[in-house]
Amino acid sequence: MNDDQIKGKAKDIGGKIQEKVGEATGNRQTQREGVSKQVEGKVQEKAGDVKDIFKGNN
């Protein structure tokens, strides 16, 4: 795993937590921000996957 994959996974998990907190509290803004972080995390994780492919670490 490279740095982008690790950071992306962490953002994804943090976003899931934030989304659930937003759901539990009825705060739609927090919920949307959590979903957005999940998307950012998944994109960053995929960027890390691409880097690994080009480095030959797949």
Coordinates of C-alpha atoms in Angstrom, one line a residue:
M1 CA 0.0 0.0 0.0
N2 CA 1.2 3.5 -0.8
D3 CA 0.5 6.7 1.0
D4 CA -2.4 7.7 -1.2
Q5 CA -4.2 4.4 -0.6
I6 CA -3.8 4.7 3.1
K7 CA -4.9 8.3 3.3
G8 CA -7.8 7.6 0.9
K9 CA -9.0 4.7 3.1
A10 CA -8.8 6.9 6.2
K11 CA -10.9 9.6 4.5
D12 CA -13.4 7.1 3.4
I13 CA -13.8 5.6 6.9
G14 CA -13.9 9.1 8.5
G15 CA -16.6 10.1 6.0
K16 CA -18.7 7.1 6.8
I17 CA -18.5 8.0 10.5
Q18 CA -19.4 11.6 9.8
E19 CA -22.3 10.5 7.6
K20 CA -23.7 8.3 10.4
V21 CA -23.3 11.1 13.0
G22 CA -25.2 13.4 10.6
E23 CA -27.9 10.7 10.3
A24 CA -28.1 10.2 14.0
T25 CA -28.4 13.9 14.8
G26 CA -30.6 14.8 11.9
N27 CA -27.9 17.2 10.6
R28 CA -28.1 16.9 6.8
Q29 CA -25.1 19.2 6.3
T30 CA -22.8 16.9 8.3
Q31 CA -24.3 13.9 6.5
R32 CA -23.6 15.4 3.1
E33 CA -20.0 16.4 4.1
G34 CA -19.5 12.8 5.2
V35 CA -20.6 11.4 1.9
S36 CA -18.3 14.0 0.1
K37 CA -15.3 12.8 2.2
Q38 CA -16.1 9.2 1.2
V39 CA -16.0 10.1 -2.5
E40 CA -12.7 12.0 -2.0
G41 CA -11.3 9.1 -0.1
K42 CA -12.3 6.6 -2.8
V43 CA -10.8 8.8 -5.6
Q44 CA -7.5 9.2 -3.6
E45 CA -7.4 5.4 -3.0
K46 CA -7.9 4.7 -6.7
A47 CA -5.1 7.3 -7.6
G48 CA -2.9 5.2 -5.3
D49 CA -3.9 2.1 -7.1
V50 CA -2.9 3.7 -10.4
K51 CA 0.5 4.7 -9.0
D52 CA 1.1 1.2 -7.9
I53 CA 0.3 -0.1 -11.4
F54 CA 2.7 2.3 -13.0
K55 CA 5.4 1.3 -10.5
G56 CA 4.7 -2.3 -11.1
N57 CA 3.5 -3.1 -7.5
N58 CA 0.1 -4.6 -8.4

